[in-house]
């Protein structure tokens, strides 16, 4: 299988690319800044299996050229904007165009990367059947992207001459599915590789290494998942015949940021840091997403605590090297 991957050098994408090629497939990887990841293409697993392409998800002609001949598209890249219109054009519209380009190119399978942010306010026990009630523009554009991916089931009559190409009410053959990641972290796959864009791991590690107070919210945490773990779901889904499905992708254990700070202190025992907790009245019993669907369908269930410890160790080591430089 030949797989086109947007954002394939990013936090999640680097491990999805690795999973795809290690399973014996080829990958065409779209990256906005491949020059920032010069060692990516030199990874031992990627020789002759990965083609790295510089471009954005709004470069529609480029997408048309490189998606031709691909069997599947995995859309991970995020388009961003500071207002509703720019978010729409840079992400939602880009996703819709990518859908159309993929369908016209004869792509058989399409995976869209959404987010738990599409679901909005956390309700304990939420699963894939919960209504999407986004709280911000990021969640809104992800929810809108999901709606287009799942709703693109047929073409209609005469608009833009489509009837002459596809026929009236022609059905879409491309299988389309959605993955909703939660907080996904990663150690870089290569020396100049990516890690999570969120700064909280880095801030905790730097505070610990520099013996500064670590200020956190009491009972704040989530169901962390590593990029290597979530990549397994992408691979299972792209190799399946599923269609029109949504999958939450999180770990099955809840870890607080306070626990993360304590682990960081384990890895740097000479630190004089203290942990200060802001009490906002949050209860000690965590609200959890229900992630049983990916277990039922694919046998995937991730207790991310050991990979999480390894990531915290990496963050502390990075902070230690930064302090010495």
mmCIF file of C-alpha atoms in Angstrom:
data_model
loop_
_atom_site.group_PDB
_atom_site.id
_atom_site.type_symbol
_atom_site.label_atom_id
_atom_site.label_comp_id
_atom_site.label_asym_id
_atom_site.label_seq_id
_atom_site.Cartn_x
_atom_site.Cartn_y
_atom_site.Cartn_z
ATOM 1 C CA UNK A 1 0.000 0.000 0.000
ATOM 2 C CA UNK A 2 1.192 3.516 -0.815
ATOM 3 C CA UNK A 3 0.146 5.997 1.891
ATOM 4 C CA UNK A 4 0.152 9.792 1.679
ATOM 5 C CA UNK A 5 0.655 11.340 5.140
ATOM 6 C CA UNK A 6 0.197 15.029 5.944
ATOM 7 C CA UNK A 7 2.160 16.234 8.958
ATOM 8 C CA UNK A 8 4.242 13.072 8.782
ATOM 9 C CA UNK A 9 7.277 14.610 10.505
ATOM 10 C CA UNK A 10 5.325 15.992 13.468
ATOM 11 C CA UNK A 11 4.677 14.778 17.008
ATOM 12 C CA UNK A 12 2.195 12.072 15.975
ATOM 13 C CA UNK A 13 3.084 11.840 12.303
ATOM 14 C CA UNK A 14 6.689 10.717 12.756
ATOM 15 C CA UNK A 15 5.546 7.548 14.522
ATOM 16 C CA UNK A 16 2.653 6.973 12.119
ATOM 17 C CA UNK A 17 5.174 7.138 9.265
ATOM 18 C CA UNK A 18 7.387 4.646 11.107
ATOM 19 C CA UNK A 19 4.486 2.255 11.758
ATOM 20 C CA UNK A 20 3.386 2.420 8.114
ATOM 21 C CA UNK A 21 6.800 1.620 6.635
ATOM 22 C CA UNK A 22 7.656 -1.025 9.238
ATOM 23 C CA UNK A 23 4.422 -2.777 8.238
ATOM 24 C CA UNK A 24 5.760 -2.983 4.689
ATOM 25 C CA UNK A 25 3.997 -0.020 3.097
ATOM 26 C CA UNK A 26 5.415 2.993 1.259
ATOM 27 C CA UNK A 27 4.890 6.545 2.537
ATOM 28 C CA UNK A 28 4.758 9.924 0.841
ATOM 29 C CA UNK A 29 5.178 12.445 3.658
ATOM 30 C CA UNK A 30 4.047 16.060 3.355
ATOM 31 C CA UNK A 31 5.913 18.446 5.660
ATOM 32 C CA UNK A 32 5.852 22.236 5.829
ATOM 33 C CA UNK A 33 9.485 22.386 6.922
ATOM 34 C CA UNK A 34 11.376 19.193 6.063
ATOM 35 C CA UNK A 35 14.652 21.126 6.338
ATOM 36 C CA UNK A 36 14.053 21.304 10.103
ATOM 37 C CA UNK A 37 14.116 17.507 10.203
ATOM 38 C CA UNK A 38 17.117 16.680 8.032
ATOM 39 C CA UNK A 39 17.802 13.434 9.891
ATOM 40 C CA UNK A 40 14.202 12.211 9.389
ATOM 41 C CA UNK A 41 14.745 10.913 5.863
ATOM 42 C CA UNK A 42 17.979 9.237 7.000
ATOM 43 C CA UNK A 43 16.217 7.072 9.577
ATOM 44 C CA UNK A 44 17.242 3.444 9.108
ATOM 45 C CA UNK A 45 13.655 2.264 8.552
ATOM 46 C CA UNK A 46 12.886 4.856 5.888
ATOM 47 C CA UNK A 47 15.411 3.992 3.175
ATOM 48 C CA UNK A 48 13.621 3.770 -0.181
ATOM 49 C CA UNK A 49 10.236 3.601 1.593
ATOM 50 C CA UNK A 50 9.639 7.292 2.373
ATOM 51 C CA UNK A 51 9.407 10.202 -0.037
ATOM 52 C CA UNK A 52 9.557 13.552 1.775
ATOM 53 C CA UNK A 53 7.665 16.419 0.109
ATOM 54 C CA UNK A 54 7.851 20.071 1.148
ATOM 55 C CA UNK A 55 4.465 21.787 1.136
ATOM 56 C CA UNK A 56 1.375 22.894 3.030
ATOM 57 C CA UNK A 57 -2.087 21.350 3.152
ATOM 58 C CA UNK A 58 -3.334 24.387 1.205
ATOM 59 C CA UNK A 59 -0.974 23.629 -1.730
ATOM 60 C CA UNK A 60 -3.763 21.906 -3.643
ATOM 61 C CA UNK A 61 -1.959 21.432 -6.955
ATOM 62 C CA UNK A 62 0.974 19.848 -5.132
ATOM 63 C CA UNK A 63 -1.439 17.547 -3.271
ATOM 64 C CA UNK A 64 -3.025 16.474 -6.551
ATOM 65 C CA UNK A 65 0.382 15.620 -8.006
ATOM 66 C CA UNK A 66 1.576 13.507 -5.098
ATOM 67 C CA UNK A 67 -1.682 11.817 -4.096
ATOM 68 C CA UNK A 68 -2.000 10.287 -7.572
ATOM 69 C CA UNK A 69 -1.200 6.594 -7.276
ATOM 70 C CA UNK A 70 -1.672 6.484 -3.496
ATOM 71 C CA UNK A 71 -3.975 3.905 -1.951
ATOM 72 C CA UNK A 72 -4.588 5.737 1.313
ATOM 73 C CA UNK A 73 -4.349 9.217 2.853
ATOM 74 C CA UNK A 74 -3.685 9.885 6.539
ATOM 75 C CA UNK A 75 -4.378 13.537 7.353
ATOM 76 C CA UNK A 76 -2.584 14.642 10.528
ATOM 77 C CA UNK A 77 -1.364 18.159 9.717
ATOM 78 C CA UNK A 78 -3.091 21.078 11.429
ATOM 79 C CA UNK A 79 -3.901 24.354 9.741
ATOM 80 C CA UNK A 80 -4.099 27.318 12.096
ATOM 81 C CA UNK A 81 -5.632 30.797 12.266
ATOM 82 C CA UNK A 82 -6.351 33.521 14.785
ATOM 83 C CA UNK A 83 -10.011 34.031 13.906
ATOM 84 C CA UNK A 84 -12.935 31.955 12.599
ATOM 85 C CA UNK A 85 -12.355 32.764 8.932
ATOM 86 C CA UNK A 86 -8.628 31.962 8.883
ATOM 87 C CA UNK A 87 -9.229 28.776 10.883
ATOM 88 C CA UNK A 88 -11.869 27.772 8.351
ATOM 89 C CA UNK A 89 -9.673 28.368 5.313
ATOM 90 C CA UNK A 90 -6.453 26.983 6.795
ATOM 91 C CA UNK A 91 -7.905 23.821 8.334
ATOM 92 C CA UNK A 92 -11.536 22.986 7.584
ATOM 93 C CA UNK A 93 -11.475 24.059 3.924
ATOM 94 C CA UNK A 94 -8.062 22.424 3.510
ATOM 95 C CA UNK A 95 -9.482 19.155 4.850
ATOM 96 C CA UNK A 96 -12.465 19.349 2.480
ATOM 97 C CA UNK A 97 -10.189 19.993 -0.491
ATOM 98 C CA UNK A 98 -7.954 17.105 0.545
ATOM 99 C CA UNK A 99 -11.021 14.859 0.716
ATOM 100 C CA UNK A 100 -12.075 15.859 -2.790
ATOM 101 C CA UNK A 101 -8.569 15.486 -4.216
ATOM 102 C CA UNK A 102 -8.221 12.057 -2.619
ATOM 103 C CA UNK A 103 -11.583 10.819 -3.898
ATOM 104 C CA UNK A 104 -10.909 12.043 -7.422
ATOM 105 C CA UNK A 105 -7.488 10.359 -7.369
ATOM 106 C CA UNK A 106 -9.088 7.005 -6.559
ATOM 107 C CA UNK A 107 -7.760 6.783 -2.995
ATOM 108 C CA UNK A 108 -9.367 3.851 -1.215
ATOM 109 C CA UNK A 109 -8.985 4.898 2.441
ATOM 110 C CA UNK A 110 -8.859 8.237 4.263
ATOM 111 C CA UNK A 111 -8.133 8.865 7.953
ATOM 112 C CA UNK A 112 -8.803 12.277 9.474
ATOM 113 C CA UNK A 113 -7.050 13.330 12.672
ATOM 114 C CA UNK A 114 -9.486 15.185 14.882
ATOM 115 C CA UNK A 115 -9.129 15.805 18.628
ATOM 116 C CA UNK A 116 -11.008 15.314 21.871
ATOM 117 C CA UNK A 117 -11.359 19.131 21.667
ATOM 118 C CA UNK A 118 -14.102 18.521 19.087
ATOM 119 C CA UNK A 119 -16.193 17.043 21.912
ATOM 120 C CA UNK A 120 -15.846 20.087 24.144
ATOM 121 C CA UNK A 121 -16.645 20.116 27.838
ATOM 122 C CA UNK A 122 -15.497 16.945 29.575
ATOM 123 C CA UNK A 123 -18.326 14.667 30.641
ATOM 124 C CA UNK A 124 -17.302 11.595 32.619
ATOM 125 C CA UNK A 125 -17.468 8.360 30.639
ATOM 126 C CA UNK A 126 -17.767 10.062 27.227
ATOM 127 C CA UNK A 127 -17.300 7.765 24.277
ATOM 128 C CA UNK A 128 -17.564 8.194 20.508
ATOM 129 C CA UNK A 129 -21.368 8.550 20.709
ATOM 130 C CA UNK A 130 -21.249 11.769 22.771
ATOM 131 C CA UNK A 131 -22.402 14.955 21.057
ATOM 132 C CA UNK A 132 -19.701 17.345 19.883
ATOM 133 C CA UNK A 133 -20.005 20.631 21.825
ATOM 134 C CA UNK A 134 -16.706 22.421 21.083
ATOM 135 C CA UNK A 135 -15.575 25.240 23.356
ATOM 136 C CA UNK A 136 -13.150 27.085 21.056
ATOM 137 C CA UNK A 137 -12.169 27.590 17.425
ATOM 138 C CA UNK A 138 -9.744 24.667 17.475
ATOM 139 C CA UNK A 139 -12.466 22.306 18.672
ATOM 140 C CA UNK A 140 -14.914 23.835 16.184
ATOM 141 C CA UNK A 141 -12.683 23.294 13.170
ATOM 142 C CA UNK A 142 -11.969 19.716 14.238
ATOM 143 C CA UNK A 143 -15.677 19.014 14.700
ATOM 144 C CA UNK A 144 -16.418 20.573 11.305
ATOM 145 C CA UNK A 145 -13.672 18.481 9.703
ATOM 146 C CA UNK A 146 -15.200 15.334 11.191
ATOM 147 C CA UNK A 147 -18.615 16.264 9.823
ATOM 148 C CA UNK A 148 -17.284 16.697 6.285
ATOM 149 C CA UNK A 149 -15.251 13.485 6.405
ATOM 150 C CA UNK A 150 -18.172 11.408 7.648
ATOM 151 C CA UNK A 151 -20.809 13.191 5.554
ATOM 152 C CA UNK A 152 -18.950 12.917 2.251
ATOM 153 C CA UNK A 153 -20.914 9.885 1.107
ATOM 154 C CA UNK A 154 -22.121 11.021 -2.320
ATOM 155 C CA UNK A 155 -22.042 13.747 -4.945
ATOM 156 C CA UNK A 156 -25.046 15.753 -6.035
ATOM 157 C CA UNK A 157 -26.345 16.477 -9.538
ATOM 158 C CA UNK A 158 -25.150 19.408 -11.563
ATOM 159 C CA UNK A 159 -22.860 21.565 -9.403
ATOM 160 C CA UNK A 160 -19.514 22.308 -11.077
ATOM 161 C CA UNK A 161 -20.326 19.774 -13.760
ATOM 162 C CA UNK A 162 -19.895 16.899 -11.335
ATOM 163 C CA UNK A 163 -22.828 15.006 -12.811
ATOM 164 C CA UNK A 164 -20.902 14.539 -16.037
ATOM 165 C CA UNK A 165 -17.950 13.154 -14.106
ATOM 166 C CA UNK A 166 -19.524 11.116 -11.341
ATOM 167 C CA UNK A 167 -23.186 10.798 -12.267
ATOM 168 C CA UNK A 168 -26.200 12.070 -10.358
ATOM 169 C CA UNK A 169 -26.023 11.238 -6.646
ATOM 170 C CA UNK A 170 -22.912 9.149 -7.298
ATOM 171 C CA UNK A 171 -21.727 7.354 -4.158
ATOM 172 C CA UNK A 172 -18.262 7.890 -2.691
ATOM 173 C CA UNK A 173 -16.266 4.666 -2.651
ATOM 174 C CA UNK A 174 -13.425 5.957 -0.474
ATOM 175 C CA UNK A 175 -13.585 4.625 3.089
ATOM 176 C CA UNK A 176 -13.399 7.524 5.551
ATOM 177 C CA UNK A 177 -12.663 7.279 9.278
ATOM 178 C CA UNK A 178 -11.764 9.614 12.148
ATOM 179 C CA UNK A 179 -9.281 9.339 15.004
ATOM 180 C CA UNK A 180 -9.645 11.660 18.017
ATOM 181 C CA UNK A 181 -6.356 11.799 19.921
ATOM 182 C CA UNK A 182 -6.102 13.010 23.479
ATOM 183 C CA UNK A 183 -2.859 14.398 24.907
ATOM 184 C CA UNK A 184 -0.184 12.716 22.796
ATOM 185 C CA UNK A 185 3.480 13.028 23.744
ATOM 186 C CA UNK A 186 6.625 11.729 22.076
ATOM 187 C CA UNK A 187 10.364 11.496 22.297
ATOM 188 C CA UNK A 188 11.729 12.649 18.927
ATOM 189 C CA UNK A 189 12.180 9.780 16.499
ATOM 190 C CA UNK A 190 15.430 11.309 15.209
ATOM 191 C CA UNK A 191 17.900 13.868 16.620
ATOM 192 C CA UNK A 192 16.084 16.852 15.100
ATOM 193 C CA UNK A 193 12.643 15.278 15.363
ATOM 194 C CA UNK A 194 9.426 16.614 16.854
ATOM 195 C CA UNK A 195 7.863 16.356 20.269
ATOM 196 C CA UNK A 196 4.533 17.566 21.649
ATOM 197 C CA UNK A 197 3.905 21.310 21.077
ATOM 198 C CA UNK A 198 2.427 21.770 24.543
ATOM 199 C CA UNK A 199 5.084 23.174 26.918
ATOM 200 C CA UNK A 200 4.006 21.666 30.249
ATOM 201 C CA UNK A 201 6.413 18.720 30.269
ATOM 202 C CA UNK A 202 9.256 21.049 29.328
ATOM 203 C CA UNK A 203 8.289 23.631 31.947
ATOM 204 C CA UNK A 204 8.133 21.036 34.725
ATOM 205 C CA UNK A 205 11.494 19.536 33.754
ATOM 206 C CA UNK A 206 13.196 22.929 33.557
ATOM 207 C CA UNK A 207 11.776 23.977 36.930
ATOM 208 C CA UNK A 208 13.020 20.764 38.529
ATOM 209 C CA UNK A 209 16.509 21.020 37.022
ATOM 210 C CA UNK A 210 16.779 24.665 38.110
ATOM 211 C CA UNK A 211 15.333 24.011 41.600
ATOM 212 C CA UNK A 212 12.363 26.289 41.031
ATOM 213 C CA UNK A 213 8.870 25.826 42.414
ATOM 214 C CA UNK A 214 6.601 23.732 40.204
ATOM 215 C CA UNK A 215 3.146 25.304 40.285
ATOM 216 C CA UNK A 216 0.284 23.080 39.150
ATOM 217 C CA UNK A 217 -3.474 22.644 39.558
ATOM 218 C CA UNK A 218 -4.537 20.048 42.112
ATOM 219 C CA UNK A 219 -6.008 16.888 40.538
ATOM 220 C CA UNK A 220 -5.352 18.183 36.991
ATOM 221 C CA UNK A 221 -4.366 15.412 34.584
ATOM 222 C CA UNK A 222 -5.488 13.286 31.664
ATOM 223 C CA UNK A 223 -5.242 9.913 29.911
ATOM 224 C CA UNK A 224 -1.855 10.421 28.246
ATOM 225 C CA UNK A 225 -0.896 8.354 25.209
ATOM 226 C CA UNK A 226 2.443 8.147 23.409
ATOM 227 C CA UNK A 227 2.787 8.800 19.687
ATOM 228 C CA UNK A 228 4.212 5.290 19.255
ATOM 229 C CA UNK A 229 1.074 3.853 20.852
ATOM 230 C CA UNK A 230 -1.418 5.930 18.888
ATOM 231 C CA UNK A 231 0.412 5.028 15.659
ATOM 232 C CA UNK A 232 -0.757 1.446 16.188
ATOM 233 C CA UNK A 233 -4.369 2.601 15.889
ATOM 234 C CA UNK A 234 -3.639 4.452 12.638
ATOM 235 C CA UNK A 235 -2.032 1.340 11.199
ATOM 236 C CA UNK A 236 -4.833 -0.994 12.293
ATOM 237 C CA UNK A 237 -7.438 1.360 10.859
ATOM 238 C CA UNK A 238 -5.701 1.948 7.524
ATOM 239 C CA UNK A 239 -5.338 -1.815 7.048
ATOM 240 C CA UNK A 240 -8.992 -2.483 7.945
ATOM 241 C CA UNK A 241 -12.219 -2.227 5.971
ATOM 242 C CA UNK A 242 -13.842 0.098 8.510
ATOM 243 C CA UNK A 243 -15.846 2.992 7.119
ATOM 244 C CA UNK A 244 -17.555 5.958 8.763
ATOM 245 C CA UNK A 245 -16.101 5.205 12.200
ATOM 246 C CA UNK A 246 -14.767 7.480 14.933
ATOM 247 C CA UNK A 247 -12.166 6.302 17.458
ATOM 248 C CA UNK A 248 -11.085 7.981 20.663
ATOM 249 C CA UNK A 249 -7.351 7.481 21.132
ATOM 250 C CA UNK A 250 -6.159 7.879 24.706
ATOM 251 C CA UNK A 251 -4.469 5.775 27.358
ATOM 252 C CA UNK A 252 -6.599 3.781 29.760
ATOM 253 C CA UNK A 253 -4.994 5.252 32.895
ATOM 254 C CA UNK A 254 -5.278 8.761 34.351
ATOM 255 C CA UNK A 255 -2.095 10.568 35.412
ATOM 256 C CA UNK A 256 -1.987 13.963 37.131
ATOM 257 C CA UNK A 257 0.567 16.672 36.420
ATOM 258 C CA UNK A 258 1.511 16.431 40.090
ATOM 259 C CA UNK A 259 2.495 12.788 39.548
ATOM 260 C CA UNK A 260 4.539 13.849 36.518
ATOM 261 C CA UNK A 261 6.375 16.451 38.586
ATOM 262 C CA UNK A 262 7.133 13.849 41.277
ATOM 263 C CA UNK A 263 8.566 11.487 38.661
ATOM 264 C CA UNK A 264 10.713 14.332 37.302
ATOM 265 C CA UNK A 265 12.061 14.854 40.837
ATOM 266 C CA UNK A 266 12.926 11.132 40.984
ATOM 267 C CA UNK A 267 15.062 11.570 37.874
ATOM 268 C CA UNK A 268 16.802 14.649 39.292
ATOM 269 C CA UNK A 269 17.113 13.910 43.025
ATOM 270 C CA UNK A 270 19.460 16.820 43.785
ATOM 271 C CA UNK A 271 16.708 19.286 42.884
ATOM 272 C CA UNK A 272 15.466 21.609 45.627
ATOM 273 C CA UNK A 273 12.153 22.142 43.859
ATOM 274 C CA UNK A 274 8.848 22.047 45.683
ATOM 275 C CA UNK A 275 5.436 21.372 44.171
ATOM 276 C CA UNK A 276 2.801 24.037 44.805
ATOM 277 C CA UNK A 277 -0.802 23.103 44.013
ATOM 278 C CA UNK A 278 -3.581 25.539 43.182
ATOM 279 C CA UNK A 279 -6.828 24.137 44.563
ATOM 280 C CA UNK A 280 -9.692 25.003 42.211
ATOM 281 C CA UNK A 281 -12.063 22.628 43.918
ATOM 282 C CA UNK A 282 -11.597 19.802 41.444
ATOM 283 C CA UNK A 283 -12.453 16.387 42.871
ATOM 284 C CA UNK A 284 -9.878 13.635 43.342
ATOM 285 C CA UNK A 285 -11.940 11.177 41.289
ATOM 286 C CA UNK A 286 -10.915 11.750 37.659
ATOM 287 C CA UNK A 287 -13.262 12.190 34.749
ATOM 288 C CA UNK A 288 -12.346 9.572 32.139
ATOM 289 C CA UNK A 289 -12.971 9.054 28.439
ATOM 290 C CA UNK A 290 -14.275 5.605 27.535
ATOM 291 C CA UNK A 291 -11.694 4.124 25.143
ATOM 292 C CA UNK A 292 -13.184 0.646 24.840
ATOM 293 C CA UNK A 293 -14.079 0.948 21.153
ATOM 294 C CA UNK A 294 -10.511 0.651 19.870
ATOM 295 C CA UNK A 295 -10.066 -2.326 22.191
ATOM 296 C CA UNK A 296 -13.247 -4.012 20.927
ATOM 297 C CA UNK A 297 -12.442 -3.433 17.260
ATOM 298 C CA UNK A 298 -8.670 -3.794 17.215
ATOM 299 C CA UNK A 299 -7.560 -5.239 20.563
ATOM 300 C CA UNK A 300 -5.732 -1.999 21.443
ATOM 301 C CA UNK A 301 -5.550 -0.798 25.045
ATOM 302 C CA UNK A 302 -2.699 1.357 26.309
ATOM 303 C CA UNK A 303 -1.461 1.672 29.860
ATOM 304 C CA UNK A 304 0.874 4.532 29.055
ATOM 305 C CA UNK A 305 2.573 4.813 32.436
ATOM 306 C CA UNK A 306 5.917 3.246 31.489
ATOM 307 C CA UNK A 307 6.317 5.155 28.205
ATOM 308 C CA UNK A 308 5.294 8.263 30.145
ATOM 309 C CA UNK A 309 8.129 7.723 32.639
ATOM 310 C CA UNK A 310 10.555 7.368 29.736
ATOM 311 C CA UNK A 311 9.310 10.635 28.272
ATOM 312 C CA UNK A 312 9.683 12.449 31.583
ATOM 313 C CA UNK A 313 13.239 11.107 31.855
ATOM 314 C CA UNK A 314 13.961 12.432 28.362
ATOM 315 C CA UNK A 315 12.501 15.845 29.255
ATOM 316 C CA UNK A 316 14.634 16.072 32.407
ATOM 317 C CA UNK A 317 17.755 15.084 30.489
ATOM 318 C CA UNK A 318 17.010 17.717 27.842
ATOM 319 C CA UNK A 319 16.555 20.357 30.565
ATOM 320 C CA UNK A 320 19.792 19.276 32.233
ATOM 321 C CA UNK A 321 21.739 19.627 28.971
ATOM 322 C CA UNK A 322 20.149 23.018 28.347
ATOM 323 C CA UNK A 323 21.235 24.217 31.774
ATOM 324 C CA UNK A 324 24.829 23.097 31.132
ATOM 325 C CA UNK A 325 25.058 24.740 27.726
#
